[in-house]
CSV table of C-alpha atoms in Angstrom, one decimal:
chain,number,residue,atom,x,y,z
A,1,MET,CA,122.5,128.9,90.3
A,2,THR,CA,119.2,127.3,91.3
A,3,THR,CA,119.0,125.6,94.7
A,4,ILE,CA,116.1,123.2,95.3
A,5,LYS,CA,115.0,122.6,98.9
A,6,VAL,CA,114.2,118.9,99.4
A,7,ALA,CA,112.8,117.1,102.4
A,8,VAL,CA,113.4,113.3,102.5
A,9,VAL,CA,111.4,110.9,104.7
A,10,GLY,CA,113.2,107.6,105.1
A,11,ALA,CA,116.7,109.0,104.4
A,12,SER,CA,118.4,106.2,106.3
A,13,GLY,CA,116.8,103.4,104.3
A,14,GLU,CA,118.3,101.8,101.2
A,15,SER,CA,116.5,104.0,98.6
A,16,GLY,CA,116.7,107.0,100.9
A,17,GLN,CA,120.5,106.8,101.2
A,18,SER,CA,120.8,106.5,97.4
A,19,ILE,CA,118.6,109.6,97.0
A,20,VAL,CA,120.4,111.7,99.6
A,21,ASN,CA,123.8,110.7,98.2
A,22,ALA,CA,122.8,111.9,94.7
A,23,LEU,CA,121.2,115.1,95.9
A,24,LEU,CA,124.3,116.0,97.9
A,25,GLU,CA,126.6,115.2,94.9
A,26,SER,CA,124.6,117.2,92.4
A,27,THR,CA,126.1,120.6,91.3
A,28,ASN,CA,123.5,121.7,88.8
A,29,PRO,CA,121.1,122.1,90.3
A,30,LYS,CA,122.2,122.2,93.9
A,31,PHE,CA,119.9,120.7,96.5
A,32,GLU,CA,119.5,121.7,100.1
A,33,VAL,CA,118.5,118.5,101.9
A,34,THR,CA,116.4,118.1,105.1
A,35,ALA,CA,115.9,114.6,106.5
A,36,LEU,CA,112.7,114.2,108.5
A,37,THR,CA,113.3,111.4,111.1
A,38,ARG,CA,111.3,109.9,113.9
A,39,PRO,CA,112.0,111.7,117.2
A,40,GLN,CA,113.1,108.4,118.8
A,41,SER,CA,115.6,107.9,116.0
A,42,LEU,CA,117.1,111.4,116.2
A,43,ASN,CA,120.3,110.4,118.0
A,44,LYS,CA,121.0,107.3,115.8
A,45,PRO,CA,124.5,107.2,114.2
A,46,VAL,CA,123.1,107.3,110.7
A,47,ASN,CA,121.6,110.7,111.4
A,48,ALA,CA,124.8,112.0,112.8
A,49,GLN,CA,126.6,110.9,109.6
A,50,LEU,CA,124.0,112.6,107.5
A,51,GLN,CA,124.3,115.8,109.5
A,52,SER,CA,128.1,115.7,109.1
A,53,ARG,CA,127.5,115.8,105.3
A,54,GLY,CA,125.4,118.9,105.4
A,55,VAL,CA,121.9,117.4,105.8
A,56,LYS,CA,119.6,119.1,108.2
A,57,ILE,CA,118.1,116.6,110.6
A,58,VAL,CA,114.6,117.4,111.8
A,59,PRO,CA,112.5,115.2,114.2
A,60,ALA,CA,109.1,114.7,112.8
A,61,ASP,CA,106.1,112.7,114.0
A,62,LEU,CA,104.0,112.1,110.9
A,63,ARG,CA,101.1,111.2,113.1
A,64,GLY,CA,101.5,114.2,115.4
A,65,PRO,CA,99.9,117.6,115.2
A,66,SER,CA,99.5,118.7,111.6
A,67,GLU,CA,100.5,122.3,112.3
A,68,LYS,CA,104.0,121.2,113.3
A,69,LEU,CA,104.4,119.2,110.1
A,70,VAL,CA,103.1,122.0,108.0
A,71,GLU,CA,105.6,124.4,109.7
A,72,MET,CA,108.5,122.0,108.9
A,73,LEU,CA,107.6,121.8,105.3
A,74,THR,CA,107.0,125.5,104.7
A,75,GLY,CA,109.6,126.7,102.2
A,76,ILE,CA,110.4,123.1,101.0
A,77,ASP,CA,110.2,122.7,97.2
A,78,VAL,CA,110.1,118.9,97.0
A,79,VAL,CA,109.1,116.2,99.5
A,80,ILE,CA,110.4,112.7,98.8
A,81,SER,CA,109.1,109.7,100.7
A,82,ALA,CA,111.3,106.7,100.9
A,83,ILE,CA,109.2,105.3,103.7
A,84,TYR,CA,109.1,101.6,104.6
A,85,PHE,CA,106.4,99.8,102.6
A,86,ASN,CA,104.6,98.6,105.7
A,87,SER,CA,104.2,102.2,106.9
A,88,LEU,CA,102.7,103.7,103.8
A,89,ASP,CA,99.6,105.0,105.6
A,90,ASP,CA,101.9,107.7,107.1
A,91,GLU,CA,102.0,109.3,103.7
A,92,TYR,CA,98.5,110.6,104.1
A,93,PRO,CA,99.3,113.1,106.8
A,94,LEU,CA,102.6,113.9,105.0
A,95,ALA,CA,100.7,114.7,101.8
A,96,ASP,CA,98.2,116.8,103.6
A,97,ALA,CA,100.9,118.8,105.3
A,98,ALA,CA,102.8,119.2,102.0
A,99,LYS,CA,99.7,120.5,100.4
A,100,ALA,CA,99.0,123.0,103.2
A,101,ALA,CA,102.7,124.1,103.1
A,102,GLY,CA,102.7,124.8,99.4
A,103,VAL,CA,105.2,122.1,98.4
A,104,LYS,CA,105.7,122.2,94.7
A,105,ARG,CA,106.2,118.4,94.2
A,106,PHE,CA,105.5,115.3,96.2
A,107,VAL,CA,107.3,112.0,95.4
A,108,GLN,CA,105.7,109.2,97.2
A,109,SER,CA,107.4,105.9,98.1
A,110,ALA,CA,107.3,104.0,94.8
A,111,LEU,CA,110.8,103.6,93.4
A,112,MET,CA,110.1,99.9,92.6
A,113,ILE,CA,109.5,97.6,89.6
A,114,VAL,CA,106.6,98.2,87.3
A,115,ILE,CA,103.6,96.4,88.7
A,116,PRO,CA,99.9,96.6,87.7
A,117,PRO,CA,98.2,99.3,89.8
A,118,ARG,CA,96.0,96.7,91.6
A,119,GLY,CA,95.5,93.0,92.2
A,120,VAL,CA,99.0,91.6,91.9
A,121,VAL,CA,101.2,92.9,94.7
A,122,SER,CA,99.5,94.0,97.9
A,123,PHE,CA,101.6,97.1,98.7
A,124,ARG,CA,101.3,98.3,95.2
A,125,ASP,CA,97.5,98.5,95.7
A,126,LYS,CA,98.2,100.8,98.7
A,127,LYS,CA,100.6,103.0,96.7
A,128,GLU,CA,97.9,103.4,94.1
A,129,GLU,CA,95.4,104.4,96.7
A,130,ILE,CA,97.8,107.0,98.0
A,131,LEU,CA,98.4,108.3,94.5
A,132,ASN,CA,94.7,108.6,94.0
A,133,TYR,CA,94.5,110.6,97.3
A,134,ILE,CA,97.4,112.9,96.2
A,135,GLN,CA,95.5,113.6,92.9
A,136,LYS,CA,92.3,114.2,94.8
A,137,ILE,CA,93.8,116.9,97.0
A,138,ARG,CA,95.6,118.4,93.9
A,139,LEU,CA,99.1,118.1,95.3
A,140,PRO,CA,101.7,118.3,92.5
A,141,TYR,CA,103.4,115.0,92.3
A,142,THR,CA,105.7,112.6,90.4
A,143,TYR,CA,105.4,108.9,90.6
A,144,ILE,CA,108.7,107.1,89.9
A,145,ASP,CA,109.5,103.4,89.3
A,146,ALA,CA,113.1,102.5,89.0
A,147,GLY,CA,113.7,98.8,88.1
A,148,TRP,CA,114.8,95.6,90.0
A,149,TRP,CA,118.1,96.4,91.6
A,150,HIS,CA,121.3,94.6,90.7
A,151,GLN,CA,121.9,94.3,94.4
A,152,ILE,CA,118.9,91.9,94.7
A,153,MET,CA,119.1,90.2,91.3
A,154,VAL,CA,122.6,88.7,91.6
A,155,PRO,CA,122.4,85.0,92.6
A,156,ARG,CA,124.5,83.3,95.4
A,157,LEU,CA,127.8,81.7,94.2
A,158,PRO,CA,128.6,78.1,95.3
A,159,SER,CA,132.0,79.3,96.6
A,160,GLY,CA,130.3,81.8,98.9
A,161,ARG,CA,132.1,84.8,97.2
A,162,PHE,CA,128.8,86.7,97.1
A,163,ASP,CA,127.6,85.9,100.6
A,164,HIS,CA,128.7,89.3,101.8
A,165,ILE,CA,126.3,91.1,99.4
A,166,VAL,CA,123.4,88.6,99.0
A,167,SER,CA,120.6,89.0,101.5
A,168,SER,CA,118.7,86.1,103.0
A,169,ALA,CA,115.5,87.4,101.5
A,170,HIS,CA,116.7,87.6,97.9
A,171,GLY,CA,119.8,85.3,97.6
A,172,ASP,CA,118.0,82.2,96.6
A,173,ILE,CA,115.4,83.4,94.1
A,174,PRO,CA,114.4,80.6,91.8
A,175,ILE,CA,114.4,80.9,88.0
A,176,ALA,CA,110.9,81.7,86.9
A,177,LEU,CA,109.4,79.6,84.1
A,178,ASP,CA,112.2,78.9,81.5
A,179,GLY,CA,114.3,81.9,82.6
A,180,ASN,CA,113.5,84.0,79.5
A,181,VAL,CA,111.1,86.5,81.0
A,182,ARG,CA,112.5,90.0,80.6
A,183,THR,CA,112.9,92.4,83.5
A,184,ALA,CA,114.2,96.0,83.7
A,185,LEU,CA,117.2,96.4,86.0
A,186,SER,CA,118.9,99.3,87.7
A,187,ASP,CA,121.7,99.7,90.2
A,188,LEU,CA,120.6,101.1,93.6
A,189,ARG,CA,123.3,103.7,93.3
A,190,ASP,CA,121.8,105.0,90.1
A,191,VAL,CA,118.3,105.2,91.6
A,192,GLY,CA,119.1,108.4,93.5
A,193,ARG,CA,120.8,109.9,90.5
A,194,TYR,CA,117.7,109.3,88.4
A,195,VAL,CA,115.5,110.9,91.2
A,196,ALA,CA,117.8,114.0,91.2
A,197,ARG,CA,117.3,114.4,87.5
A,198,ILE,CA,113.5,113.8,87.6
A,199,ILE,CA,112.6,116.2,90.5
A,200,ALA,CA,114.4,119.1,88.7
A,201,ASP,CA,112.6,118.4,85.4
A,202,PRO,CA,109.4,120.3,84.7
A,203,ARG,CA,108.4,117.6,82.1
A,204,THR,CA,107.9,115.1,84.8
A,205,LEU,CA,105.5,117.1,87.0
A,206,ASN,CA,102.2,115.3,87.6
A,207,LYS,CA,103.5,112.3,85.6
A,208,ARG,CA,104.6,108.7,86.2
A,209,VAL,CA,108.2,108.0,85.2
A,210,HIS,CA,110.0,104.7,84.5
A,211,VAL,CA,113.8,104.7,84.7
A,212,TYR,CA,116.0,101.7,84.4
A,213,ASN,CA,119.5,100.7,83.2
A,214,GLU,CA,119.1,97.5,81.1
A,215,VAL,CA,116.6,94.8,80.4
A,216,TYR,CA,117.8,91.3,81.3
A,217,THR,CA,116.4,87.8,81.6
A,218,GLN,CA,117.4,85.5,84.5
A,219,ASN,CA,119.2,83.3,82.0
A,220,LYS,CA,121.3,86.3,80.9
A,221,VAL,CA,122.0,87.1,84.6
A,222,TYR,CA,123.2,83.6,85.2
A,223,GLU,CA,125.3,83.6,82.0
A,224,VAL,CA,127.1,86.9,83.0
A,225,VAL,CA,127.7,85.7,86.6
A,226,GLU,CA,129.1,82.3,85.4
A,227,ARG,CA,131.3,83.9,82.7
A,228,LEU,CA,132.8,86.5,85.1
A,229,SER,CA,133.1,84.3,88.1
A,230,GLY,CA,134.2,81.0,86.5
A,231,GLU,CA,131.7,79.2,88.6
A,232,ARG,CA,128.8,77.0,87.6
A,233,LEU,CA,125.5,78.1,89.2
A,234,PRO,CA,122.9,75.5,90.2
A,235,ARG,CA,119.5,76.2,88.7
A,236,LYS,CA,116.2,75.9,90.5
A,237,TYR,CA,113.1,76.6,88.4
A,238,ILE,CA,109.6,77.6,89.5
A,239,SER,CA,106.4,77.2,87.5
A,240,ASP,CA,103.4,79.5,87.3
A,241,ALA,CA,101.4,77.2,89.5
A,242,GLU,CA,104.2,76.8,92.0
A,243,ALA,CA,104.7,80.6,92.2
A,244,LEU,CA,101.0,81.2,92.8
A,245,ALA,CA,101.0,78.5,95.5
A,246,GLN,CA,104.0,80.2,97.1
A,247,VAL,CA,102.1,83.5,97.2
A,248,LYS,CA,99.1,81.9,98.7
A,249,ASN,CA,101.0,80.0,101.4
A,250,ALA,CA,103.1,83.0,102.3
A,251,ARG,CA,99.9,85.1,102.6
A,252,GLU,CA,98.3,82.6,104.9
A,253,ALA,CA,101.4,82.4,107.1
A,254,TYR,CA,101.5,86.2,107.4
A,255,LYS,CA,97.7,86.4,108.2
A,256,GLN,CA,98.2,84.0,111.0
A,257,ASN,CA,100.9,86.2,112.5
A,258,PRO,CA,100.7,89.8,111.1
A,259,THR,CA,103.4,91.0,113.5
A,260,ASP,CA,106.0,88.7,112.0
A,261,MET,CA,108.1,90.8,109.7
A,262,ARG,CA,109.9,87.7,108.3
A,263,ALA,CA,106.5,86.4,107.2
A,264,LEU,CA,105.6,89.7,105.6
A,265,GLY,CA,108.9,89.7,103.8
A,266,GLU,CA,108.4,86.2,102.4
A,267,TRP,CA,104.9,87.1,101.2
A,268,THR,CA,106.1,90.3,99.6
A,269,THR,CA,109.0,88.6,97.9
A,270,ALA,CA,106.7,85.9,96.5
A,271,GLN,CA,104.3,88.5,95.1
A,272,LEU,CA,107.1,90.4,93.5
A,273,LEU,CA,108.6,87.3,91.9
A,274,TYR,CA,105.2,86.4,90.5
A,275,SER,CA,104.9,89.9,89.0
A,276,TRP,CA,108.3,90.4,87.4
A,277,GLY,CA,109.3,86.7,86.9
A,278,ILE,CA,106.1,85.0,85.8
A,279,ARG,CA,103.8,87.8,84.5
A,280,GLY,CA,106.6,89.8,83.0
A,281,ASP,CA,105.3,93.1,84.3
A,282,ASN,CA,108.6,94.9,84.9
A,283,THR,CA,109.4,96.0,81.3
A,284,PRO,CA,109.6,99.3,79.5
A,285,GLU,CA,106.8,98.2,77.2
A,286,TYR,CA,104.4,97.6,80.0
A,287,ALA,CA,105.4,100.8,81.7
A,288,GLN,CA,104.6,102.6,78.4
A,289,PHE,CA,101.2,100.8,78.2
A,290,LEU,CA,100.5,102.1,81.7
A,291,GLY,CA,101.3,105.7,80.7
A,292,TYR,CA,104.8,106.2,82.2
A,293,LEU,CA,107.3,108.5,80.7
A,294,ASN,CA,110.4,106.7,79.5
A,295,GLY,CA,113.6,107.6,81.3
A,296,LYS,CA,115.7,106.6,78.3
A,297,GLU,CA,113.9,109.2,76.2
A,298,LEU,CA,114.0,111.9,78.9
A,299,TYR,CA,117.7,111.4,79.8
A,300,PRO,CA,119.6,109.8,76.8
A,301,ASP,CA,122.9,111.1,78.3
A,302,PHE,CA,122.5,109.3,81.6
A,303,GLU,CA,125.6,107.2,82.3
A,304,TYR,CA,124.5,104.2,84.3
A,305,ILE,CA,126.2,101.2,86.0
A,306,THR,CA,125.8,98.1,83.9
A,307,PHE,CA,124.9,94.7,85.4
A,308,GLU,CA,128.3,93.4,84.2
A,309,ASP,CA,130.1,96.2,85.9
A,310,TYR,CA,128.2,95.5,89.2
A,311,VAL,CA,129.2,91.8,89.0
A,312,LYS,CA,132.8,92.7,88.5
A,313,GLU,CA,132.7,95.1,91.5
A,314,ALA,CA,131.1,92.4,93.6
A,315,LEU,CA,133.7,89.8,92.7
A,316,GLU,CA,136.4,92.3,93.6
A,317,GLY,CA,134.7,93.0,97.0
A,318,LYS,CA,134.1,96.7,96.1
A,319,VAL,CA,130.3,96.8,96.8
A,320,LYS,CA,128.2,96.2,99.8
A,321,GLY,CA,124.9,94.3,100.1
A,322,VAL,CA,121.4,95.6,100.9
A,323,TYR,CA,118.9,94.5,103.5
A,324,GLN,CA,121.6,92.7,105.4
A,325,GLY,CA,119.4,93.0,108.6
């Protein structure tokens, strides 16, 4: 049986945990997982938990001597970056080391909604620059986008029953335009399972891949939540002009204090809402236009978690939230 050796950067983050879980649960192929962690984070409880599950924990300074990083990656088949979006520049030395070590596939930190390569969401511009660099050095790659998560799409309930899963950053997202803009959704738990399929698939080498579960509108989201919860949700709408003003104001606030992570988060959230909610970028059709392979065509047998199933689990208290910090 084939065993694929995978190194994951950012294994303790939301996307990283989903990916590691899926890799460890896979039986065909099997994956041998190494987590590269910052030296100062080596003794954190999350790394001890990963180690107890069979993950090899290796301290790695991505900005340190390149020879050490190359040595760590020698023998690794696939490098997956699930790095924090404000630290994307660290992927340059990581890519250089992967190339020097003979890594067979590099998955950069994408795993997001479909966004135009430049000019709409600032960090997407940076991701495209990194992809261009990966292509320049001829490092084999796969670029993966995986939908807007159920975990950040579900609205807050008046009763407070969703307060334990709804983050402060995403719990009060307004309804864009008339609520009929379509967006591709996925469950965070499925993201890692998609990644496990993709990195073992020769068809996806040197390609962009779009995976998702279902396509919803915000109106449909509200209809499902109201029907299953029995509660009436208040509706707050945002226009095109208001959304653009929100992006501009949040950008100015961040520029005035670029060390304020809350300001960065608000600017990023405003940009993302404008992309998927106003422009309607996050759809299978737009992904196809941009040249992505379609996950539905690649993996027609994939059994995913529906949005209705997620809402039912949330109402029963069976799921946890994301970005609670």
